[in-house]
Structures are given as C-alpha cells and as structure tokens.
mmCIF file of C-alpha atoms in Angstrom:
data_model
loop_
_atom_site.group_PDB
_atom_site.id
_atom_site.type_symbol
_atom_site.label_atom_id
_atom_site.label_comp_id
_atom_site.label_asym_id
_atom_site.label_seq_id
_atom_site.Cartn_x
_atom_site.Cartn_y
_atom_site.Cartn_z
ATOM 1 C CA MET R 549 41.434 -13.014 47.562
ATOM 2 C CA GLU R 550 39.942 -16.424 48.275
ATOM 3 C CA ILE R 551 41.159 -19.163 45.990
ATOM 4 C CA PRO R 552 38.150 -20.919 44.421
ATOM 5 C CA ASP R 553 37.656 -24.637 44.791
ATOM 6 C CA THR R 554 38.012 -26.677 41.644
ATOM 7 C CA ILE R 555 36.759 -30.107 40.770
ATOM 8 C CA THR R 556 38.991 -31.851 38.303
ATOM 9 C CA ILE R 557 37.995 -34.905 36.326
ATOM 10 C CA MET R 558 41.169 -36.482 35.076
ATOM 11 C CA PRO R 559 41.385 -37.936 31.556
ATOM 12 C CA GLU R 560 39.570 -41.215 31.274
ATOM 13 C CA LEU R 561 41.892 -44.210 31.550
ATOM 14 C CA PRO R 562 41.066 -47.917 31.520
ATOM 15 C CA LEU R 563 40.036 -49.040 34.994
ATOM 16 C CA ASP R 564 41.115 -52.327 36.485
ATOM 17 C CA SER R 565 38.168 -54.682 36.920
ATOM 18 C CA SER R 566 38.985 -54.957 40.625
ATOM 19 C CA PHE R 567 37.827 -51.362 41.109
ATOM 20 C CA MET R 568 34.665 -51.443 39.047
ATOM 21 C CA ASN R 569 32.560 -52.803 41.951
ATOM 22 C CA GLY R 570 32.336 -49.522 43.869
ATOM 23 C CA SER R 571 32.789 -45.756 43.800
ATOM 24 C CA SER R 572 35.790 -43.696 44.880
ATOM 25 C CA PHE R 573 37.025 -40.120 45.123
ATOM 26 C CA CYS R 574 40.174 -38.191 45.975
ATOM 27 C CA VAL R 575 40.357 -34.763 47.627
ATOM 28 C CA THR R 576 43.720 -32.970 47.681
ATOM 29 C CA LEU R 577 45.161 -29.799 49.170
ATOM 30 C CA LYS R 578 47.896 -28.227 47.062
ATOM 31 C CA PRO R 579 50.808 -26.221 48.546
ATOM 32 C CA GLY R 580 49.271 -22.982 47.285
ATOM 33 C CA GLY R 581 45.982 -23.639 49.125
ATOM 34 C CA LEU R 582 44.033 -24.920 46.111
ATOM 35 C CA THR R 583 41.805 -27.958 46.634
ATOM 36 C CA ASP R 584 40.964 -30.474 43.925
ATOM 37 C CA LYS R 585 38.548 -33.395 43.803
ATOM 38 C CA ILE R 586 38.500 -36.256 41.334
ATOM 39 C CA VAL R 587 35.999 -39.091 41.366
ATOM 40 C CA ASN R 588 35.735 -42.698 40.181
ATOM 41 C CA GLN R 589 39.273 -42.990 38.827
ATOM 42 C CA SER R 590 41.912 -45.698 39.124
ATOM 43 C CA PRO R 591 44.522 -45.788 41.928
ATOM 44 C CA VAL R 592 47.176 -44.902 39.360
ATOM 45 C CA GLN R 593 45.384 -41.630 38.641
ATOM 46 C CA TYR R 594 44.951 -40.948 42.333
ATOM 47 C CA LEU R 595 48.675 -41.482 42.892
ATOM 48 C CA VAL R 596 49.406 -38.869 40.224
ATOM 49 C CA ALA R 597 46.992 -36.458 41.915
ATOM 50 C CA VAL R 598 48.468 -36.833 45.410
ATOM 51 C CA ARG R 599 52.086 -36.694 44.294
ATOM 52 C CA ASP R 600 52.377 -32.887 44.534
ATOM 53 C CA ALA R 601 49.687 -32.418 47.213
ATOM 54 C CA SER R 602 50.282 -31.371 50.808
ATOM 55 C CA VAL R 603 47.424 -33.519 52.094
ATOM 56 C CA ALA R 604 45.183 -35.980 50.244
ATOM 57 C CA TRP R 605 42.194 -38.088 51.247
ATOM 58 C CA VAL R 606 41.228 -41.003 49.018
ATOM 59 C CA ASP R 607 38.062 -43.020 49.721
ATOM 60 C CA PHE R 608 37.095 -46.361 48.155
ATOM 61 C CA THR R 609 33.691 -48.037 48.435
ATOM 62 C CA THR R 610 33.807 -51.793 47.868
ATOM 63 C CA LYS R 611 31.524 -54.805 47.806
ATOM 64 C CA GLU R 612 34.048 -57.261 49.295
ATOM 65 C CA LEU R 613 36.301 -55.302 51.610
ATOM 66 C CA GLN R 614 38.695 -58.004 52.788
ATOM 67 C CA HIS R 615 39.340 -59.187 49.243
ATOM 68 C CA GLU R 616 39.600 -55.817 47.531
ATOM 69 C CA ILE R 617 41.715 -54.095 50.205
ATOM 70 C CA GLU R 618 44.615 -56.371 49.300
ATOM 71 C CA VAL R 619 44.449 -54.971 45.774
ATOM 72 C CA ILE R 620 43.657 -51.352 46.632
ATOM 73 C CA GLY R 621 46.351 -51.011 49.325
ATOM 74 C CA PRO R 622 49.364 -52.016 47.201
ATOM 75 C CA ALA R 623 47.939 -50.083 44.248
ATOM 76 C CA MET R 624 47.971 -46.951 46.416
ATOM 77 C CA GLY R 625 51.580 -47.569 47.420
ATOM 78 C CA PHE R 626 51.117 -49.387 50.757
ATOM 79 C CA GLN R 627 53.639 -52.226 50.732
ATOM 80 C CA ARG R 628 54.242 -52.948 54.427
ATOM 81 C CA VAL R 629 50.751 -53.221 55.882
ATOM 82 C CA ASP R 630 49.756 -56.786 56.787
ATOM 83 C CA TYR R 631 46.058 -56.784 55.905
ATOM 84 C CA GLN R 632 45.349 -60.216 57.350
ATOM 85 C CA LYS R 633 46.763 -59.055 60.688
ATOM 86 C CA LEU R 634 44.772 -55.847 60.399
ATOM 87 C CA PHE R 635 41.500 -57.794 60.099
ATOM 88 C CA SER R 636 42.448 -60.205 62.889
ATOM 89 C CA GLY R 637 41.727 -57.611 65.576
ATOM 90 C CA PHE R 638 38.567 -57.728 67.672
ATOM 91 C CA TYR R 639 36.497 -55.106 65.819
ATOM 92 C CA SER R 640 39.505 -52.734 65.634
ATOM 93 C CA SER R 641 43.230 -52.741 64.912
ATOM 94 C CA TYR R 642 46.172 -50.363 65.048
ATOM 95 C CA GLU R 643 49.277 -51.401 63.123
ATOM 96 C CA ASP R 644 52.220 -48.977 63.012
ATOM 97 C CA TYR R 645 54.942 -49.657 60.430
ATOM 98 C CA ASP R 646 56.854 -46.365 60.951
ATOM 99 C CA ASP R 647 56.290 -44.915 57.465
ATOM 100 C CA GLU R 648 52.881 -46.614 57.065
ATOM 101 C CA LEU R 649 49.959 -46.857 59.461
ATOM 102 C CA GLY R 650 47.031 -49.259 59.244
ATOM 103 C CA ILE R 651 43.856 -48.726 61.301
ATOM 104 C CA MET R 652 40.581 -50.641 61.415
ATOM 105 C CA LEU R 653 37.526 -49.056 63.032
ATOM 106 C CA PRO R 654 34.114 -50.667 63.660
ATOM 107 C CA ALA R 655 31.023 -49.115 62.090
ATOM 108 C CA VAL R 656 27.568 -50.028 63.399
ATOM 109 C CA ALA R 657 24.483 -50.592 61.267
ATOM 110 C CA MET R 658 21.229 -51.605 62.980
ATOM 111 C CA THR R 659 18.378 -53.781 61.762
ATOM 112 C CA ASP R 660 15.016 -54.366 63.462
ATOM 113 C CA GLU R 661 16.343 -57.231 65.589
ATOM 114 C CA ASP R 662 20.131 -56.989 65.596
ATOM 115 C CA ILE R 663 23.121 -54.807 64.795
ATOM 116 C CA MET R 664 25.652 -55.336 62.046
ATOM 117 C CA ILE R 665 29.281 -54.375 62.551
ATOM 118 C CA ARG R 666 31.290 -53.443 59.484
ATOM 119 C CA PRO R 667 34.998 -52.512 59.407
ATOM 120 C CA ILE R 668 36.377 -49.255 58.068
ATOM 121 C CA VAL R 669 40.039 -49.501 57.054
ATOM 122 C CA ILE R 670 42.196 -46.366 57.250
ATOM 123 C CA LEU R 671 45.653 -46.412 55.673
ATOM 124 C CA ILE R 672 48.115 -43.536 56.170
ATOM 125 C CA ARG R 673 51.346 -42.996 54.295
ATOM 126 C CA GLY R 674 53.228 -39.727 53.903
ATOM 127 C CA ASN R 675 50.704 -37.081 52.884
ATOM 128 C CA THR R 676 47.868 -39.490 52.045
ATOM 129 C CA ILE R 677 44.959 -40.970 53.989
ATOM 130 C CA VAL R 678 43.098 -43.816 52.289
ATOM 131 C CA THR R 679 39.767 -45.067 53.646
ATOM 132 C CA VAL R 680 38.183 -48.296 52.389
ATOM 133 C CA HIS R 681 34.763 -49.551 53.484
ATOM 134 C CA ASN R 682 31.776 -51.587 52.339
ATOM 135 C CA GLU R 683 29.098 -49.937 50.255
ATOM 136 C CA ASP R 684 26.482 -50.225 53.044
ATOM 137 C CA ILE R 685 28.574 -47.910 55.251
ATOM 138 C CA ASN R 686 27.925 -44.339 54.101
ATOM 139 C CA ARG R 687 28.858 -42.394 57.228
ATOM 140 C CA LEU R 688 31.742 -40.601 55.520
ATOM 141 C CA LEU R 689 29.411 -39.200 52.875
ATOM 142 C CA ARG R 690 28.656 -36.031 54.829
ATOM 143 C CA PHE R 691 32.336 -35.309 55.442
ATOM 144 C CA SER R 692 33.131 -35.944 51.773
ATOM 145 C CA ARG R 693 30.738 -33.150 50.775
ATOM 146 C CA TYR R 694 32.609 -30.649 52.926
ATOM 147 C CA ALA R 695 36.075 -32.121 52.562
ATOM 148 C CA GLN R 696 37.359 -29.367 50.278
ATOM 149 C CA PRO R 697 36.380 -26.446 52.579
ATOM 150 C CA PHE R 698 37.791 -28.431 55.490
ATOM 151 C CA LEU R 699 41.141 -29.039 53.766
ATOM 152 C CA LYS R 700 41.401 -25.363 52.818
ATOM 153 C CA LYS R 701 41.527 -24.473 56.524
ATOM 154 C CA LEU R 702 44.579 -26.683 57.088
ATOM 155 C CA LYS R 703 48.177 -25.568 56.982
ATOM 156 C CA ALA R 704 49.606 -26.826 53.742
ATOM 157 C CA ASP R 705 53.167 -26.698 55.080
ATOM 158 C CA ASN R 706 52.557 -28.972 58.090
ATOM 159 C CA THR R 707 51.672 -32.437 56.837
ATOM 160 C CA PRO R 708 51.602 -34.362 60.190
ATOM 161 C CA ASP R 709 49.235 -31.810 61.734
ATOM 162 C CA SER R 710 47.000 -31.836 58.663
ATOM 163 C CA ILE R 711 46.953 -35.623 58.495
ATOM 164 C CA THR R 712 46.042 -35.777 62.195
ATOM 165 C CA LEU R 713 43.173 -33.315 61.761
ATOM 166 C CA VAL R 714 41.736 -35.205 58.784
ATOM 167 C CA LEU R 715 42.058 -38.499 60.668
ATOM 168 C CA GLU R 716 40.424 -36.993 63.748
ATOM 169 C CA ARG R 717 37.505 -35.774 61.633
ATOM 170 C CA ILE R 718 37.056 -39.193 60.000
ATOM 171 C CA ILE R 719 37.027 -40.927 63.406
ATOM 172 C CA ASP R 720 34.636 -38.303 64.764
ATOM 173 C CA GLU R 721 32.216 -38.823 61.856
ATOM 174 C CA ASN R 722 32.265 -42.579 62.420
ATOM 175 C CA ASN R 723 31.754 -42.141 66.174
ATOM 176 C CA ASP R 724 28.822 -39.773 65.707
ATOM 177 C CA ARG R 725 27.011 -42.279 63.521
ATOM 178 C CA ASN R 726 27.780 -45.096 65.962
ATOM 179 C CA PHE R 727 26.451 -43.008 68.851
ATOM 180 C CA GLU R 728 23.158 -42.436 67.043
ATOM 181 C CA PHE R 729 22.255 -46.103 67.364
ATOM 182 C CA LEU R 730 22.194 -45.812 71.152
ATOM 183 C CA ARG R 731 18.973 -43.803 70.772
ATOM 184 C CA GLY R 732 17.471 -46.686 68.814
ATOM 185 C CA ILE R 733 18.519 -49.114 71.530
ATOM 186 C CA GLU R 734 16.966 -46.862 74.181
ATOM 187 C CA ALA R 735 13.715 -46.599 72.200
ATOM 188 C CA HIS R 736 13.582 -50.394 71.849
ATOM 189 C CA GLY R 737 14.251 -50.763 75.567
ATOM 190 C CA ASP R 738 11.395 -48.334 76.321
ATOM 191 C CA SER R 739 9.015 -50.413 74.193
ATOM 192 C CA ILE R 740 10.031 -53.511 76.168
ATOM 193 C CA SER R 741 9.349 -51.668 79.443
ATOM 194 C CA LYS R 742 5.906 -50.736 78.155
ATOM 195 C CA ALA R 743 5.248 -54.368 77.211
ATOM 196 C CA LEU R 744 5.998 -55.432 80.786
ATOM 197 C CA ILE R 745 2.813 -53.725 82.004
ATOM 198 C CA GLU R 746 0.631 -55.207 79.256
ATOM 199 C CA GLU R 747 -1.190 -58.176 80.764
ATOM 200 C CA LYS R 748 -1.956 -59.709 77.359
ATOM 201 C CA MET R 749 1.682 -59.618 76.229
ATOM 202 C CA GLY R 750 3.358 -63.018 76.212
ATOM 203 C CA ARG R 751 5.956 -63.181 78.973
ATOM 204 C CA GLN R 752 8.086 -65.580 76.972
ATOM 205 C CA GLN R 753 8.236 -63.103 74.074
ATOM 206 C CA ILE R 754 9.183 -60.267 76.430
ATOM 207 C CA ALA R 755 11.934 -62.373 77.975
ATOM 208 C CA ARG R 756 13.258 -63.164 74.479
ATOM 209 C CA ASP R 757 13.183 -59.453 73.561
ATOM 210 C CA ILE R 758 15.101 -58.535 76.710
ATOM 211 C CA TYR R 759 17.719 -61.175 75.945
ATOM 212 C CA ASN R 760 18.097 -59.871 72.377
ATOM 213 C CA MET R 761 18.505 -56.343 73.716
ATOM 214 C CA LYS R 762 21.192 -57.509 76.124
ATOM 215 C CA HIS R 763 22.975 -59.207 73.230
ATOM 216 C CA ILE R 764 22.800 -56.018 71.138
ATOM 217 C CA LEU R 765 24.119 -53.938 74.024
ATOM 218 C CA ILE R 766 27.051 -56.288 74.541
ATOM 219 C CA ASP R 767 28.009 -55.984 70.862
ATOM 220 C CA TYR R 768 27.521 -52.221 70.998
ATOM 221 C CA LEU R 769 29.750 -51.929 74.065
ATOM 222 C CA ASN R 770 32.392 -54.013 72.306
ATOM 223 C CA VAL R 771 32.289 -51.540 69.415
ATOM 224 C CA LEU R 772 32.755 -48.595 71.780
ATOM 225 C CA TRP R 773 35.647 -50.242 73.616
ATOM 226 C CA ALA R 774 37.302 -51.204 70.323
ATOM 227 C CA THR R 775 37.040 -47.619 69.069
ATOM 228 C CA LYS R 776 38.439 -46.319 72.340
ATOM 229 C CA ASP R 777 41.456 -48.628 71.989
ATOM 230 C CA VAL R 778 42.234 -47.031 68.613
ATOM 231 C CA THR R 779 41.898 -43.470 69.914
ATOM 232 C CA GLU R 780 44.135 -44.252 72.875
ATOM 233 C CA SER R 781 46.717 -45.808 70.538
ATOM 234 C CA LEU R 782 46.668 -42.678 68.391
ATOM 235 C CA ARG R 783 46.956 -40.449 71.436
ATOM 236 C CA TYR R 784 49.827 -42.274 73.116
ATOM 237 C CA GLY R 785 51.286 -44.396 70.284
ATOM 238 C CA ASP R 786 53.868 -41.783 69.170
ATOM 239 C CA SER R 787 53.505 -42.692 65.513
ATOM 240 C CA ASP R 788 55.831 -40.794 63.172
ATOM 241 C CA LEU R 789 52.879 -40.055 60.883
ATOM 242 C CA ILE R 790 50.812 -38.447 63.649
ATOM 243 C CA THR R 791 51.488 -34.997 65.045
ATOM 244 C CA ASP R 792 53.270 -34.369 68.339
ATOM 245 C CA ASP R 793 51.287 -31.207 69.002
ATOM 246 C CA GLU R 794 49.626 -31.538 72.416
ATOM 247 C CA HIS R 795 46.663 -29.405 71.377
ATOM 248 C CA LEU R 796 45.830 -31.630 68.422
ATOM 249 C CA LEU R 797 46.378 -34.770 70.459
ATOM 250 C CA GLY R 798 43.970 -33.268 72.971
ATOM 251 C CA ARG R 799 41.303 -33.272 70.267
ATOM 252 C CA ILE R 800 41.753 -37.034 70.005
ATOM 253 C CA GLY R 801 41.501 -37.138 73.791
ATOM 254 C CA ILE R 802 38.105 -35.437 73.496
ATOM 255 C CA LEU R 803 36.991 -38.236 71.176
ATOM 256 C CA SER R 804 38.054 -40.745 73.821
ATOM 257 C CA ASN R 805 36.099 -38.859 76.506
ATOM 258 C CA ASN R 806 32.973 -38.870 74.333
ATOM 259 C CA ILE R 807 33.326 -42.616 73.937
ATOM 260 C CA ASP R 808 33.619 -42.961 77.726
ATOM 261 C CA ARG R 809 30.320 -41.111 78.212
ATOM 262 C CA HIS R 810 28.515 -43.358 75.760
ATOM 263 C CA ILE R 811 30.012 -46.428 77.415
ATOM 264 C CA GLU R 812 28.519 -45.211 80.707
ATOM 265 C CA LEU R 813 25.124 -44.663 79.056
ATOM 266 C CA SER R 814 25.231 -48.139 77.518
ATOM 267 C CA GLU R 815 26.139 -49.718 80.846
ATOM 268 C CA GLN R 816 23.228 -47.881 82.487
ATOM 269 C CA MET R 817 20.936 -49.245 79.785
ATOM 270 C CA SER R 818 22.301 -52.724 80.509
ATOM 271 C CA THR R 819 21.461 -52.221 84.179
ATOM 272 C CA VAL R 820 17.925 -51.164 83.247
ATOM 273 C CA LEU R 821 17.480 -54.298 81.147
ATOM 274 C CA ALA R 822 18.808 -56.430 83.996
ATOM 275 C CA SER R 823 16.187 -54.804 86.219
ATOM 276 C CA GLY R 824 13.604 -55.700 83.590
ATOM 277 C CA LEU R 825 14.633 -59.338 83.836
ATOM 278 C CA GLU R 826 14.236 -59.135 87.614
ATOM 279 C CA VAL R 827 10.768 -57.644 87.142
ATOM 280 C CA MET R 828 9.930 -60.480 84.766
ATOM 281 C CA GLN R 829 11.073 -63.006 87.371
ATOM 282 C CA SER R 830 8.991 -61.275 90.054
ATOM 283 C CA ILE R 831 5.925 -61.254 87.813
ATOM 284 C CA TYR R 832 6.428 -64.927 87.032
ATOM 285 C CA ASN R 833 6.836 -65.755 90.741
ATOM 286 C CA ASN R 834 3.707 -63.776 91.592
ATOM 287 C CA GLN R 835 1.779 -65.640 88.901
ATOM 288 C CA LEU R 836 2.955 -68.959 90.318
ATOM 289 C CA GLN R 837 2.046 -67.834 93.838
ATOM 290 C CA SER R 838 -1.403 -66.741 92.669
ATOM 291 C CA LEU R 839 -1.898 -70.086 90.938
ATOM 292 C CA ASN R 840 -0.789 -71.956 94.062
ATOM 293 C CA ASN R 841 -3.210 -69.908 96.150
ATOM 294 C CA ARG R 842 -6.043 -70.837 93.825
ATOM 295 C CA PHE R 843 -5.158 -74.502 94.029
ATOM 296 C CA ALA R 844 -4.977 -74.223 97.813
ATOM 297 C CA LEU R 845 -8.400 -72.576 97.886
ATOM 298 C CA VAL R 846 -9.895 -75.313 95.715
ATOM 299 C CA THR R 847 -8.281 -77.916 97.952
ATOM 300 C CA ALA R 848 -9.789 -76.236 100.982
ATOM 301 C CA TYR R 849 -13.272 -76.288 99.451
ATOM 302 C CA LEU R 850 -12.870 -79.936 98.495
ATOM 303 C CA THR R 851 -11.697 -80.702 102.035
ATOM 304 C CA VAL R 852 -14.776 -79.051 103.503
ATOM 305 C CA LEU R 853 -17.112 -80.841 101.109
ATOM 306 C CA GLY R 854 -15.385 -84.200 101.535
ATOM 307 C CA THR R 855 -15.453 -83.988 105.314
ATOM 308 C CA ALA R 856 -19.057 -82.759 105.292
ATOM 309 C CA PHE R 857 -20.268 -85.798 103.358
ATOM 310 C CA LEU R 858 -17.966 -88.240 105.129
ATOM 311 C CA VAL R 859 -20.008 -88.408 108.355
ATOM 312 C CA PRO R 860 -23.486 -88.974 106.786
ATOM 313 C CA ASN R 861 -21.935 -91.392 104.325
ATOM 314 C CA THR R 862 -20.502 -93.380 107.227
ATOM 315 C CA ILE R 863 -23.894 -93.416 108.958
ATOM 316 C CA ALA R 864 -25.601 -94.584 105.767
ATOM 317 C CA THR R 865 -22.986 -97.328 105.352
ATOM 318 C CA ILE R 866 -23.650 -98.538 108.878
ATOM 319 C CA ALA R 867 -27.402 -98.467 108.253
ATOM 320 C CA GLY R 868 -26.967 -100.638 105.180
ATOM 321 C CA SER R 869 -24.789 -103.196 106.984
ATOM 322 C CA GLY R 870 -27.726 -104.869 108.785
ATOM 323 C CA VAL R 871 -27.620 -103.044 112.117
ATOM 324 C CA MET R 872 -30.971 -103.140 113.892
ATOM 325 C CA GLY R 873 -32.124 -105.916 111.576
ATOM 326 C CA GLY R 874 -31.874 -103.678 108.549
ATOM 327 C CA THR R 875 -34.683 -101.425 109.889
ATOM 328 C CA MET R 876 -32.438 -98.446 110.832
ATOM 329 C CA GLY R 877 -33.370 -96.587 107.660
ATOM 330 C CA GLU R 878 -37.086 -96.947 108.538
ATOM 331 C CA GLN R 879 -36.735 -95.088 111.841
ATOM 332 C CA TRP R 880 -38.217 -91.562 112.088
ATOM 333 C CA TRP R 881 -34.931 -90.113 113.381
ATOM 334 C CA TYR R 882 -32.750 -91.538 110.534
ATOM 335 C CA VAL R 883 -33.198 -88.668 108.035
ATOM 336 C CA PRO R 884 -32.896 -85.920 110.724
ATOM 337 C CA LEU R 885 -29.697 -87.663 111.907
ATOM 338 C CA LEU R 886 -28.206 -87.549 108.405
ATOM 339 C CA ALA R 887 -29.139 -83.871 108.024
ATOM 340 C CA LEU R 888 -27.800 -82.918 111.452
ATOM 341 C CA SER R 889 -24.538 -84.829 110.957
ATOM 342 C CA THR R 890 -24.035 -83.164 107.558
ATOM 343 C CA ILE R 891 -24.546 -79.689 109.036
ATOM 344 C CA VAL R 892 -22.265 -80.325 112.013
ATOM 345 C CA ALA R 893 -19.521 -81.918 109.872
ATOM 346 C CA THR R 894 -19.676 -79.045 107.315
ATOM 347 C CA LEU R 895 -19.512 -76.413 110.053
ATOM 348 C CA ALA R 896 -16.635 -78.157 111.820
ATOM 349 C CA SER R 897 -14.670 -78.538 108.562
ATOM 350 C CA PHE R 898 -15.258 -74.888 107.613
ATOM 351 C CA LEU R 899 -14.121 -73.600 111.011
ATOM 352 C CA TRP R 900 -10.995 -75.780 110.863
ATOM 353 C CA VAL R 901 -10.037 -74.573 107.360
ATOM 354 C CA LEU R 902 -10.693 -70.963 108.404
ATOM 355 C CA HIS R 903 -8.435 -71.434 111.430
ATOM 356 C CA VAL R 904 -5.653 -72.850 109.244
ATOM 357 C CA TRP R 905 -5.869 -69.916 106.775
ATOM 358 C CA LYS R 906 -5.668 -67.380 109.621
ATOM 359 C CA ARG R 907 -2.582 -69.093 111.019
ATOM 360 C CA ARG R 908 -1.021 -69.085 107.554
ATOM 361 C CA LYS R 909 -1.574 -65.327 107.108
ATOM 362 C CA GLU R 910 -0.061 -64.655 110.530
ATOM 363 C CA ASP R 911 3.041 -66.653 109.588
ATOM 364 C CA PHE R 912 3.567 -64.536 106.465
#
C-alpha cells in the first residue's frame, strides 16, 4: 500500500528577524518512506525536522544573499564553510571540508539589453542539502512542487546516493533554465541579422547591438564554463558526501556533456556575430567606395567643364589685352572661333576622361 504524502506545519515559534525577508521550506524523507514538508519556519525547526530524516532538502529565499547566508549557514549547523571564500570564485565555487560541502552555481536572468548573473549556494552536510538564493531566482520552484514524489523514489537507507540524486536534480533544474536563455540570445541575433539588410537602419546602432550581443555571449559562456567546473569537481572530486556509484556519477557526467553542447552552440553564435561585424565592415567599405566614386565622377565633370571653358576664356583674355589694336572682338570670325574652341576643348576633355575611366576599370 502506498504511503500517502503529508504536509506538516510545525507549531508556530518566534522567527529571527534575519529570516523574515524571504520564504523557505523543508522537504524530508523518513526512514519508513514517508515524506514531510514544512514551510516558512525557522532554522531551529528545520533542524528538528531533519534530525530523524534519511534525506532532507531545505531551501531559503533571501533578499541579500551574501549577508544572510552567513546567518543561515551556521543556524543550519554548517560551521566549517568559509562563505567569503565561497563567493570569491568566478561565478562558481566548490569547497570540500570533508563532512561539509559548499557549492556556488551561477543562475542567469536576462533583461532586454543584458543578462544578470545571480549565485545559488548549495550546502551539504550529512543527510541535508540546503539551497540559498535571491528572491529573483525562482528556477527551483518547479522541482519544489514535485520534491516529495521525487524523494519517495529514493532509497532511504543509502544517504550518499540519495544526496547525490537530489543534488544532481537541483543542478539539472538550474542548467535547464540557464539553457533557455540561449534561445533568447539566438532570437536577438536573428533580429540583428534582419536589421543588416534594412537600408534605413542606422549602421552605428547595429554595430552597438552586435557589440552588446558579443558581451552577453561572453558572460553566458563564462556561466556555462563555471557550471561545468562544478560538475567536473563533483564527478572527480571524491567527496565523502557524494556517492561512489559509477552509475550515479555518470548522471553528473551527462550534465557535463549537456553543458558542452551548449558551449558549442554559444561559440557558433559568437562566430555568427563575428561574421555580422565583418558584413558591417564590408557594407561600410562599400558605402565609402560608392561615395568616392561619386566624388570622382563629379571631379571628372568639373574637369571637363573647366577644360572646355579654359580655351575660349584664354582667347577672350588675349582679345581684351589690346592685340590687333583692340579690334579683335569686332572681327566676324571672333565669335565662331570662341564657339569652335569651346566645342573642340569639351570634346577633347570628354574623350580624355573617358579614356582614363576605361583604364581604371581594366586595372580593377
């Protein structure tokens, strides 16, 4: 007969003000297979609940993680974990103290223009896993809803295996939510690619968008690499609190392989964005070349016009200098001479410019 799940609300006790800023819950698996869940209680009450449990998961939601973890950790019985050292890692940390284990994982949250990276702290001691995170990170909410059925499937008499399975599920939930943001990055990259073919779109704005996307991808890749470091440490770190079962460690290896695939996808996206920058540079160069060609064409027209009027202007200057007693302009052939010289000079200038343009095209 299946043992029913029970949700126990422990007697109300005064809560320390340090824990009034967020919510919390505790899910336990008893030796007989019974699962209990208590919510929004003090660490003292949670310690009483986990004392006779085979496996327990306690989750705290805080407003100021780095400040409150130093109160929550000792209150839950963690005396050896150096929290300052735990937060000093680059997005992630793995600190093994034999009978206590401290882990920090990065969690990604995306805005319209950037991504935010928030830490999730996981503390393991004996039969208890404690997770602490900021209130804007809700990725463990789905797992918390099904935590009791999940714990019921575990072997109550094998604590290291059960702890490893719960930890693997927590990491997997965090990874799945982190992976979802790659779709958003891809969609944003596709919109940038579409903007490249819009003639009215400002090239400077597109270049700025591509740079921002590259910056987001770099941060996202750092998150993936940091998470992979933690999974590799769990897989090969030989912690006393983690199972030695090769099959269960292989499940952590699967997490690492999934991270590898998303790293490859992110690097491909980075390559696509780099190609976009090259396209932008090509478009800019083509625009400059087109502008130079227009200036060259204008220069050619001015050259033809200037040369065309140079010859008649010279003749008129000579006529005004007193040659032929100042009567040159009164001769019947003066006006036809100006007209003929203008036509010949214009034709000669045009043929010369045309010859130069043909030579230029042959060179290119």
